[in-house]
XYZ file of C-alpha atoms in Angstrom:
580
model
C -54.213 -14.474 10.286
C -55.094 -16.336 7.232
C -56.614 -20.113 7.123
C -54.220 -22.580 6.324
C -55.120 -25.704 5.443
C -54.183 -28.633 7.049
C -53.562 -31.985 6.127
C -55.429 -34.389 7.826
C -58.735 -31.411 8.374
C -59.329 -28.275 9.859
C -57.097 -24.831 9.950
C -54.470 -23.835 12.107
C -55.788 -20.438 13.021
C -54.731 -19.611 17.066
C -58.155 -19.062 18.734
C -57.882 -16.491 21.268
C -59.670 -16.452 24.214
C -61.554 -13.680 25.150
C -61.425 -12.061 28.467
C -63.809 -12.310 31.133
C -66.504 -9.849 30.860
C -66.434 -8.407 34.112
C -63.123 -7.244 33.512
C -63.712 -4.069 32.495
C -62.288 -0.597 33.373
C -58.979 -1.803 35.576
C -61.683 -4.266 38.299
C -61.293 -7.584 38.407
C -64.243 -8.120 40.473
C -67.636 -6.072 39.365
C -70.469 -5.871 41.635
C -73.715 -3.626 40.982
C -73.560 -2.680 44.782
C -77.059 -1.015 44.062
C -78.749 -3.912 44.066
C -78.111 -4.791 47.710
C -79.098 -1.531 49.370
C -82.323 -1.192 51.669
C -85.071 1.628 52.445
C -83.151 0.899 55.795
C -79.966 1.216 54.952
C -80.730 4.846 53.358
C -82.372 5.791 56.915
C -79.434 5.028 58.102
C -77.305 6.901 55.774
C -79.859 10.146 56.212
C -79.299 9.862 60.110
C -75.644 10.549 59.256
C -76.541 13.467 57.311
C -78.575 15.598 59.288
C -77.372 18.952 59.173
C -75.754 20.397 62.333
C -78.454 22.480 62.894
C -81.382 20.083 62.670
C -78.911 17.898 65.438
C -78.834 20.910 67.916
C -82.505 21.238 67.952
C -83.649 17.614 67.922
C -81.094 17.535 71.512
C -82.178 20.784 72.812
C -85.933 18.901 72.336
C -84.684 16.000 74.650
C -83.376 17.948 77.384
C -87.031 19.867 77.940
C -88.452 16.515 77.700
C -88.698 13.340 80.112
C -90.095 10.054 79.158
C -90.641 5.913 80.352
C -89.126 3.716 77.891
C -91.131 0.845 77.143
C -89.703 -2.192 77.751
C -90.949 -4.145 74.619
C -90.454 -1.181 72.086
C -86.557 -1.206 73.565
C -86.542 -4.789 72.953
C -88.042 -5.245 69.221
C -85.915 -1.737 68.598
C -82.560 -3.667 69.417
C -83.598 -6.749 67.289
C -84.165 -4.156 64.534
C -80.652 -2.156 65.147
C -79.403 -5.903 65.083
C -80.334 -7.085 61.682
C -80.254 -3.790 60.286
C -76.166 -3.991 61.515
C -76.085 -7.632 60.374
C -78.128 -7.072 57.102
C -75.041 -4.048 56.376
C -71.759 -6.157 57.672
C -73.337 -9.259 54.754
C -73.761 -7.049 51.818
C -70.297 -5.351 53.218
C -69.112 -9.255 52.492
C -70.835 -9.588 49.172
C -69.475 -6.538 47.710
C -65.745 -7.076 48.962
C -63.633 -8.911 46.135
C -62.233 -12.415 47.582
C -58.828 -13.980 46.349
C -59.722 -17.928 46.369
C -56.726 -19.858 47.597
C -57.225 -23.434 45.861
C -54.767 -26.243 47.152
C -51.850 -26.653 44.483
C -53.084 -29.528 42.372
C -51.664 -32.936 43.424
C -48.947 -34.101 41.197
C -48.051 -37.187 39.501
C -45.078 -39.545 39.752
C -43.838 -38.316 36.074
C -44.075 -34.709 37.220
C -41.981 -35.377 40.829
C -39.833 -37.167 38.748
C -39.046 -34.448 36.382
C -38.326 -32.248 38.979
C -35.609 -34.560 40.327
C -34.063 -35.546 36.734
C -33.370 -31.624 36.074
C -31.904 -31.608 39.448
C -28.991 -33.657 38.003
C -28.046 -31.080 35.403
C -27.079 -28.874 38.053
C -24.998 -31.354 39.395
C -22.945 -31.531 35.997
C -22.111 -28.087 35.662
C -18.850 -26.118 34.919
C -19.193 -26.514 31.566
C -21.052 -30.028 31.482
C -19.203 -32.774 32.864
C -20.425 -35.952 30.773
C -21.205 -38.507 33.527
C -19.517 -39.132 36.860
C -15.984 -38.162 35.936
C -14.573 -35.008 35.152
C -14.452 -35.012 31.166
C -16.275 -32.585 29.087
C -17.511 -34.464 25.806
C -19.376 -32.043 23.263
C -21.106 -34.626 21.324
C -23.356 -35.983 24.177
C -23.363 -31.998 25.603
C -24.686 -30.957 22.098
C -27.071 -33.857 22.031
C -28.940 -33.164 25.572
C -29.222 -29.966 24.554
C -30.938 -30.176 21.389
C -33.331 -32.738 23.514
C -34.056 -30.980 26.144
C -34.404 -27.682 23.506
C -36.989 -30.349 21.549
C -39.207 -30.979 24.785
C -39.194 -27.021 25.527
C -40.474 -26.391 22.736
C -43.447 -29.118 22.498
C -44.166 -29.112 26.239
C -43.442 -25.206 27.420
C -46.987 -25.147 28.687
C -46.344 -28.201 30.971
C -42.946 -27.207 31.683
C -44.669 -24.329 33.338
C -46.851 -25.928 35.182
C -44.839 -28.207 36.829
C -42.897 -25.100 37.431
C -39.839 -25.988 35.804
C -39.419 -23.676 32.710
C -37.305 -21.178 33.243
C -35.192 -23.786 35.292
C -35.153 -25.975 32.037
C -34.044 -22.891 29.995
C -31.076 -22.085 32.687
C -29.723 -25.176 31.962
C -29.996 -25.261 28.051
C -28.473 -21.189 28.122
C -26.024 -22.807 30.682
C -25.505 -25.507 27.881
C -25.289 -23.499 24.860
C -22.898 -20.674 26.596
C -20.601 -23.604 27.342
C -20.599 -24.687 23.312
C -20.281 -21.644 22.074
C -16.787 -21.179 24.144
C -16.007 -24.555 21.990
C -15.381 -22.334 18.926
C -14.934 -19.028 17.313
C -18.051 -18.226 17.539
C -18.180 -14.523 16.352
C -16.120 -15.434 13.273
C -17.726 -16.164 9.918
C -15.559 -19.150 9.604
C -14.038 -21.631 11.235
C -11.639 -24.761 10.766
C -11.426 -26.590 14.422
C -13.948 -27.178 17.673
C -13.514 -28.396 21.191
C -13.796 -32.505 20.778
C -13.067 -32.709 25.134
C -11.901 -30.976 27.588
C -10.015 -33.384 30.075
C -8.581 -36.521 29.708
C -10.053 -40.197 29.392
C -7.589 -41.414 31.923
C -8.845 -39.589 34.922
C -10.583 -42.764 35.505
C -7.610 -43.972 37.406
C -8.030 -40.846 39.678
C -10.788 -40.626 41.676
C -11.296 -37.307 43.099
C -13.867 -34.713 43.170
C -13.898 -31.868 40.282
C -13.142 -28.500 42.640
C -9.891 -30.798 43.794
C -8.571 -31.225 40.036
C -4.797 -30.462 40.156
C -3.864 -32.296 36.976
C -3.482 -31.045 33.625
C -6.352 -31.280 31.790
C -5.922 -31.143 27.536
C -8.313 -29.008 25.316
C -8.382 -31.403 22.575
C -9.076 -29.642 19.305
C -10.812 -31.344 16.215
C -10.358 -30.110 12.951
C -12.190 -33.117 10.643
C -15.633 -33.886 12.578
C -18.604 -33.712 10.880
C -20.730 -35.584 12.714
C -20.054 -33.377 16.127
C -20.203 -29.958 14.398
C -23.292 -31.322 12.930
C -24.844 -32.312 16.341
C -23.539 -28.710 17.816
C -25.289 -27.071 14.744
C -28.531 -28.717 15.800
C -28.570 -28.000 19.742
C -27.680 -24.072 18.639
C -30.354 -24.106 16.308
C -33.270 -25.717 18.604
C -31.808 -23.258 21.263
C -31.926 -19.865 19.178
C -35.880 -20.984 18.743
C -36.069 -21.772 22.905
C -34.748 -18.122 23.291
C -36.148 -16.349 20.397
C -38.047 -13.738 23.036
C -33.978 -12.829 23.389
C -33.584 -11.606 19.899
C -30.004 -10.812 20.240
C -29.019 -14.065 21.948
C -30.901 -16.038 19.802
C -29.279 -14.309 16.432
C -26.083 -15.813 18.526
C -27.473 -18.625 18.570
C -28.444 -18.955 14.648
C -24.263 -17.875 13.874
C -22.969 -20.200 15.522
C -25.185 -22.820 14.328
C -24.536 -21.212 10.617
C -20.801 -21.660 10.952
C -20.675 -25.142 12.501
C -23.337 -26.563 9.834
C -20.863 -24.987 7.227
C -18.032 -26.753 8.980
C -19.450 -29.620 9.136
C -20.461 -30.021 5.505
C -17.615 -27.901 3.632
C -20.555 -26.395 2.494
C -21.319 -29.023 0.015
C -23.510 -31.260 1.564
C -24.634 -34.274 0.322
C -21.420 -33.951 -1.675
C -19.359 -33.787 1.256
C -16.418 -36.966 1.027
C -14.447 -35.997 4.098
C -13.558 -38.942 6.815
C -15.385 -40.053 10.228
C -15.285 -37.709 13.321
C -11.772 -38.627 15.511
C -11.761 -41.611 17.784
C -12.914 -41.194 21.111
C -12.720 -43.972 23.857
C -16.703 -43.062 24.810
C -18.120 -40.903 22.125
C -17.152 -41.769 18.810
C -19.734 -41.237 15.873
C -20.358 -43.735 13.658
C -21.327 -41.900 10.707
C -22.803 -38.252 9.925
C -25.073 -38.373 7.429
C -27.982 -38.918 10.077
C -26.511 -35.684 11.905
C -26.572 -33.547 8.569
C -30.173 -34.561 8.128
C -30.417 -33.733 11.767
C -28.992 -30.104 11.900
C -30.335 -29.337 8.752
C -33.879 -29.792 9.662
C -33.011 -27.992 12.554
C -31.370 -25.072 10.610
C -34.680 -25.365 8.381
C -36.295 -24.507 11.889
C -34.866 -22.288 13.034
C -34.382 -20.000 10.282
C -36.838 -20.244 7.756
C -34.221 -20.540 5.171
C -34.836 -23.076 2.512
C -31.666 -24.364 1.190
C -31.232 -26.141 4.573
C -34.602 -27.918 3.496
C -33.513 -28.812 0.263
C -30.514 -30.063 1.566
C -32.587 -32.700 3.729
C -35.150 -33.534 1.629
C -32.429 -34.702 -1.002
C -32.922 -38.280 -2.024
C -29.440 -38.874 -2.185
C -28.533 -37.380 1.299
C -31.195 -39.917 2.669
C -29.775 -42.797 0.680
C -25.865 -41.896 2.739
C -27.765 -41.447 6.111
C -29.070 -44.876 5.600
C -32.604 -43.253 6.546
C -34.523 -45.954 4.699
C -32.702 -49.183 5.828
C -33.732 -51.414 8.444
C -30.796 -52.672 10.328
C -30.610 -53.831 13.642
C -30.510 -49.986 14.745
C -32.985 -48.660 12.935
C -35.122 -46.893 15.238
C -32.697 -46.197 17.907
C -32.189 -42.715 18.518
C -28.993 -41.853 20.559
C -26.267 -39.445 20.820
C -24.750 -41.391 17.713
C -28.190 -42.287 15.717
C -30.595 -39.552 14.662
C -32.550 -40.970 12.123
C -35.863 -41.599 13.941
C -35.579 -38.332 15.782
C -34.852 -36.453 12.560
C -37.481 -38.059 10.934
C -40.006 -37.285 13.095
C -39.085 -34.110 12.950
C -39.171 -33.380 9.442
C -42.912 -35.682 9.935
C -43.682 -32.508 11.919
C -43.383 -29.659 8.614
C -45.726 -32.361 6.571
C -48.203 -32.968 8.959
C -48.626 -29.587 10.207
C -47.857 -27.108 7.181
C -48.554 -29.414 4.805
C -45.416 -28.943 2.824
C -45.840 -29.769 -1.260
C -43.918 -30.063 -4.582
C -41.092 -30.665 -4.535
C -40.712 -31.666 -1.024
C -43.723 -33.589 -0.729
C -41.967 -36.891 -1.775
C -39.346 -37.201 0.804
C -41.446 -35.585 3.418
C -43.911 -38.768 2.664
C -41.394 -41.248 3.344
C -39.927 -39.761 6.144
C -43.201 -40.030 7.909
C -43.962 -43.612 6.559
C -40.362 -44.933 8.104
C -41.092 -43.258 11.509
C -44.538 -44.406 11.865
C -42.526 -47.595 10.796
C -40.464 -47.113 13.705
C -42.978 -46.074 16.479
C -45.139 -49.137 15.162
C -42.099 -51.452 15.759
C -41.725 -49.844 19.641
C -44.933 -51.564 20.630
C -45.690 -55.162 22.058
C -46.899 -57.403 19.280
C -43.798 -55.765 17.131
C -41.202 -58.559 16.799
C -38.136 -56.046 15.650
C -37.354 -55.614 19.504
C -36.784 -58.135 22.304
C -38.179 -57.230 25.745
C -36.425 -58.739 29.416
C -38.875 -60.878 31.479
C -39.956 -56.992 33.264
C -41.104 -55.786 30.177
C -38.013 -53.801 29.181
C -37.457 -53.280 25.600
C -34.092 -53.840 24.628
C -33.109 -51.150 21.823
C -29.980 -51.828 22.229
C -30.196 -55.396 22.187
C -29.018 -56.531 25.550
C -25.582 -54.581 25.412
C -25.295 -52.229 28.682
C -26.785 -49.134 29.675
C -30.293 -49.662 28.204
C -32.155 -46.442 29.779
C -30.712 -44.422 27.601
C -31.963 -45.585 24.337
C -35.395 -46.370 25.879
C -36.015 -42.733 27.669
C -35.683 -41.609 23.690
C -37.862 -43.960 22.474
C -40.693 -43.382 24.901
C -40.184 -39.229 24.185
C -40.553 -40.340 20.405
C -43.655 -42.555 20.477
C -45.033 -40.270 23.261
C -44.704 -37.381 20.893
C -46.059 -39.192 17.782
C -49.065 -39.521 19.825
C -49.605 -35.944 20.599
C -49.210 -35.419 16.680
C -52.006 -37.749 16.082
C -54.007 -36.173 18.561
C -52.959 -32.689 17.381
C -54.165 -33.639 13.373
C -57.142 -35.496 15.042
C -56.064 -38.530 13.676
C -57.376 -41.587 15.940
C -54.534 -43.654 15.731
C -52.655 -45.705 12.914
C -52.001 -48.890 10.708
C -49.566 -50.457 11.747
C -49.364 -53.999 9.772
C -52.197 -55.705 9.632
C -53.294 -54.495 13.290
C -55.082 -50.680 13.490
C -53.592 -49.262 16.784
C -55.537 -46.133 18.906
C -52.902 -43.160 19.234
C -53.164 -44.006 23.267
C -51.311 -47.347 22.465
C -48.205 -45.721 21.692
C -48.456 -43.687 24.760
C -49.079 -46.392 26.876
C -46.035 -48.191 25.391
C -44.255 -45.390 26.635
C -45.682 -45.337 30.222
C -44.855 -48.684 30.577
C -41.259 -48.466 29.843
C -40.984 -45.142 31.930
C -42.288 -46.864 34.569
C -40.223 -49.459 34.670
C -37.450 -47.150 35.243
C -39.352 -45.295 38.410
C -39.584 -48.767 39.833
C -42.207 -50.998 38.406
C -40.011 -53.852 37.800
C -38.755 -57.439 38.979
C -36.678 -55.392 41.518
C -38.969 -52.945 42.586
C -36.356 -50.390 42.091
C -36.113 -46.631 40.448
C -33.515 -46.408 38.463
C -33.835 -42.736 39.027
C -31.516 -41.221 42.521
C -33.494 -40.112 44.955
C -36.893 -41.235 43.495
C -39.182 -43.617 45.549
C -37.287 -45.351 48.903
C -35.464 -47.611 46.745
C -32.483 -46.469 44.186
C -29.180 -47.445 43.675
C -26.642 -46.426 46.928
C -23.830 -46.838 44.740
C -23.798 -44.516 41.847
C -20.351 -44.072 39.854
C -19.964 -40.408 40.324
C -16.733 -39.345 41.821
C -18.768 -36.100 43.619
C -21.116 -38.145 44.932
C -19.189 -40.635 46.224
C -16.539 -38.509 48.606
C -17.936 -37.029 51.852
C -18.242 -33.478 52.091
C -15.613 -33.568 54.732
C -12.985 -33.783 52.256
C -10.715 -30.505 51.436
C -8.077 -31.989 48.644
C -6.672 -35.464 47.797
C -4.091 -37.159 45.765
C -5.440 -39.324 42.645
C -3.761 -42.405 44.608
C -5.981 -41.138 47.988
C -9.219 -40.697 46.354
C -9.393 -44.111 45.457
C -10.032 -45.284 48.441
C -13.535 -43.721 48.340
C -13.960 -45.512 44.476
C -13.610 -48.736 46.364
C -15.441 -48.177 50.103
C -18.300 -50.286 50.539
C -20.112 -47.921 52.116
C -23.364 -46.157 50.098
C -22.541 -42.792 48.882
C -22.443 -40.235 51.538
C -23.772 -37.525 49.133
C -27.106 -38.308 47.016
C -26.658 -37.250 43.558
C -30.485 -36.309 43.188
C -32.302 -36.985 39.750
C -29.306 -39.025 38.378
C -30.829 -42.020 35.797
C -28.577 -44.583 35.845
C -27.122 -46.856 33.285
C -29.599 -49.666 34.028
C -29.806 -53.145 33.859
C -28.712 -56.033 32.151
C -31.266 -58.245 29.480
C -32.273 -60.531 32.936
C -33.393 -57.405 34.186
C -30.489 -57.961 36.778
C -28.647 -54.884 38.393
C -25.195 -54.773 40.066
C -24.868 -51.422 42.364
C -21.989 -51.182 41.906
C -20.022 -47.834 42.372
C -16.725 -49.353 40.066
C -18.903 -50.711 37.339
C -20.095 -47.697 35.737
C -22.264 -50.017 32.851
C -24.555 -50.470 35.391
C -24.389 -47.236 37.483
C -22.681 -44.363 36.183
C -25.481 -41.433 34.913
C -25.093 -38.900 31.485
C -26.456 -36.335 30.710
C -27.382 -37.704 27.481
C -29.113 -40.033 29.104
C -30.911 -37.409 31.659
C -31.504 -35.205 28.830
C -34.064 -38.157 26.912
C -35.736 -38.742 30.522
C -36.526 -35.365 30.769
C -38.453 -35.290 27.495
C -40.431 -38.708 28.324
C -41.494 -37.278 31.876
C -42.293 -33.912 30.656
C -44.109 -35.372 27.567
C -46.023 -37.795 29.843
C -46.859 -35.455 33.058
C -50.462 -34.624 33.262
C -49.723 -31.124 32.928
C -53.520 -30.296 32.980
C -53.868 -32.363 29.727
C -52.370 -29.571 28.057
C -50.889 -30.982 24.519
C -48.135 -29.958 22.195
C -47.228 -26.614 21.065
C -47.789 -26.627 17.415
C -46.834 -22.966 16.277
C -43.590 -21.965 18.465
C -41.327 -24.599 16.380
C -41.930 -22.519 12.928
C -41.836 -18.971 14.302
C -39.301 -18.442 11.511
C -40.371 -20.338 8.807
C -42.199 -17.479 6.692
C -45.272 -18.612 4.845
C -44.691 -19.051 1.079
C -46.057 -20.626 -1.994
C -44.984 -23.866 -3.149
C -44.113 -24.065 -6.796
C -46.099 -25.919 -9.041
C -44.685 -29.225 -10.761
C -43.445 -29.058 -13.923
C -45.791 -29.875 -16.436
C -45.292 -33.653 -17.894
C -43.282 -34.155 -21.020
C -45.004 -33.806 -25.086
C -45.773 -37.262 -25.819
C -42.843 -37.666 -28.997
C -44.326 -39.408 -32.367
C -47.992 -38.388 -31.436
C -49.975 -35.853 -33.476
């Protein structure tokens, strides 16, 4: 392929290993088996050979004759019959090919713990129930999938060898099947999507999901940019997961077409409609982050460059607020993309070197996340951290993990970048910080949540001997025992004080407060209750900080359909007016 040039040094060219030599002609294993044989081993082999006639007269010879064996001449003959047999049976071993069976490499706590967070997905299915009731949100759906789509494709490698990808795929395509059922998804238009399935108020009835007698609403939405936005995204990071399945992927890219069109009326930057409906749990804030978002996304996933225009528009950054530094800049969420979306576009500068007339933006989308990551780490003042070391993101309001599992994928990622564009680490203020810094921020706050804290506690189910018993999750919570209850019956399980019966494996919980103090507490769902939103941003961290044979980021799979083109030059500067 040709050189391309990168910015920070080097090319991008894939280096191909080449196979092992002695793999030649079908054999794995080569030996010249010439090289072992003996004068003694050919006697041997001319003993078996001796034509039929030669045998009949040498034994025809032996019954006219009758001889004393010699005692010694027996002996040193056996010795010789003996090593010649021995000498045989080792180059017999030599020349036989040998599978070596090596003991499956010992795995970390980030890897184990992966393996238990995508346990929890499977929990959630039929559809994807949200958290521990049964209500289907798309907006956090949407946004765990394009997250868990996002670590796929950065960390397939270590996904493998932790032996989790294809499970990780099964439940994005489980995912992604589910939001495409949320629209008309093999129409060239539409004007409504699936806000939720189910109602809010099935808090007051605790019962499992396979007992659900009630009615439960399909509530339409016909004005909500910010979720078709988000939807757009998680199709389009999907088709790229799946683009081995051409004609599921090409599903994929539709849908995400349509919904992006949706979302913007097609105008984009111009767009003037309302904010998404109100939701009691999900209910965006804005939607210019998630246009800038999807569209880098879209840009992704098909190559097509309108959608990068679109996001590299000064005044589409100036609406998404991408340059100002409120209390939640940084935080990326189901309801804030801007530092994920930023990084993201960071990604087509640093790695394909993108110029006029995108070069600009690009620039200062990379300055505001390296901004960002800077303000993640200890001697950063922009963040507050509890007494355990926990950063609060979201500023001591409840369930913490969430925001921090997100920003510890982020920073965790921005390393790998560095480390990807051999760049040793950045400025950040007055201080120069190694690229392992912001790695190591990361590992601190992930371990925190496995149970290196005041409480000595994982905040993950199931991980380590200490977790939370309690977990607000109405399956969990009801013994298997159980056929079908009333609403009114169930409760009684909502308020037991017994632990759960069933453990709801891999489930991060909401977390604790800013004293680092936890209540487990099955009817206070701040504290306990799990999402997948949440699950979906500790997948990433773990995955993106498992050893994973120190295998690093996949830099070509995320532009697969970005074609390689010429930039166009910038216009030349104006005549000077007045001057000869």
């Amino acid at each position: 392929m040709s050189e391309r040039s990168n910015l920070w040094g080097g090319t991008f060219d894939i280096t191909l290993e080449m196979e092992d030599q002695s793999i030649e002609s079908g054999h794995r294993h080569y030996y010249d088996r010439s090289a072992y044989q003996s004068p003694l081993e050919d006697e041997v082999k001319q003993g078996w050979l001796l034509r039929p006639a030669m045998d009949m007269e040498m034994k025809r010879k032996k019954k006219k004759r009758c001889f004393n064996i010699n005692p010694t001449v027996l002996i040193r003959t056996l010795v010789v019959v003996a090593v010649l047999a021995g000498f045989v049976a080792l180059v017999a071993f030599l020349a036989t090919p040998r599978h070596h069976h090596r003991p499956p490499p010992v795995q970390d706590n980030y890897t184990i713990a992966l393996q238990r967070a995508l346990m929890f997905f499977n929990a959630q299915r039929c559809g994807y129930y949200d958290g521990g009731d049964a209500v289907k949100y798309s907006f956090p759906a949407s946004f765990a999938m394009t997250m868990l789509s996002w670590s796929v494709l950065e960390y397939s490698a270590k996904y493998e060898t932790a032996g989790e990808l294809n499970h990780v795929k099964d439940i994005i395509r489980w995912g992604t099947d589910y939001l495409l059922k949320t629209f008309n998804s093999s129409a060239d238009t539409i004007d409504k999507i699936v806000l939720q399935v189910g109602k809010n108020s099935s808090e007051n009835c605790w019962i499992r999901p396979e007992s659900i007698n009630y009615p439960r609403p399909v509530i339409p939405c016909s004005t909500c940019p910010a979720l078709a936005a988000e939807m757009a995204a998680a199709l389009a990071a999907a088709s790229i997961v799946f683009k081995d399945d051409h004609k599921y992927s090409k599903k994929l890219v539709h849908g995400a077409d349509i919904l992006f069109k949706f979302a913007t009326k097609g105008e984009g930057e111009r767009y003037a409609g309302g904010s998404d409906p109100p939701s009691n749990f999900y209910n965006s804030s804005g939607f210019w982050d998630e246009f800038v978002w999807g569209g880098a996304w879209m840009y992704c996933a098909t190559g097509n460059s309108s959608y990068i225009d679109l996001v590299t528009s000064p005044g589409l950054a100036k609406h998404a607020e991408a340059f100002w530094g409120g209390p939640d800049h940084g935080v990326h969420g189901w309801d804030n993309k801007h530092a994920g979306a930023q990084l993201l576009m960071s990604r087509l500068r640093m790695f394909l070197d993108f110029g006029y007339p995108y070069e600009e933006m690009l620039k200062n989308f990379h300055e505001q996340i390296s901004e960002i990551i800077c303000s993640y780490l200890p001697g950063s003042h922009n963040f507050k951290r509890t007494n355990g070391g926990l950063i609060e993101l979201n500023h001591g309001k409840p369930k913490p993990l969430q925001y921090v599992t997100n920003a510890a994928f982020l920073a965790t990622l921005y390393a790998d970048y560095l480390e990807a564009t051999l760049t040793p680490g950045w400025q950040c203020g007055a201080k120069f910080y190694p690229k392992d810094a912001f790695r190591d921020f990361a590992k601190t706050q992930i371990d925190y949540i496995l149970g290196r804290n005041l409480r000595h506690m994982s905040y993950v189910v199931g991980f380590s001997d200490h977790f939370p018993q309690y977990v607000h999750h109405k399956g969990a919570s009801i013994p298997g025992y159980i056929k079908h209850q009333s609403c009114q019956e169930g409760l009684r399980w909502k308020e037991s004080k017994k632990p759960n019966p069933n453990t709801i494996v891999g489930a991060m919980v909401g977390g604790p407060d800013k004293h680092d103090g936890f209540q487990d507490n099955r009817s206070n769902y701040n504290f306990t209750e799990p999402t997948i939103a949440g699950n979906a941003g500790l997948v990433a961290a773990l995955v993106a900080l498992s050893d994973g044979s120190k295998t690093g980021i996949d830099k070509n799979t995320m532009f697969y359909a970005i074609p390689p083109f010429s930039m166009p030059r910038p216009p030349p500067p104006r005549p000077l007016v007045g001057k000869p």
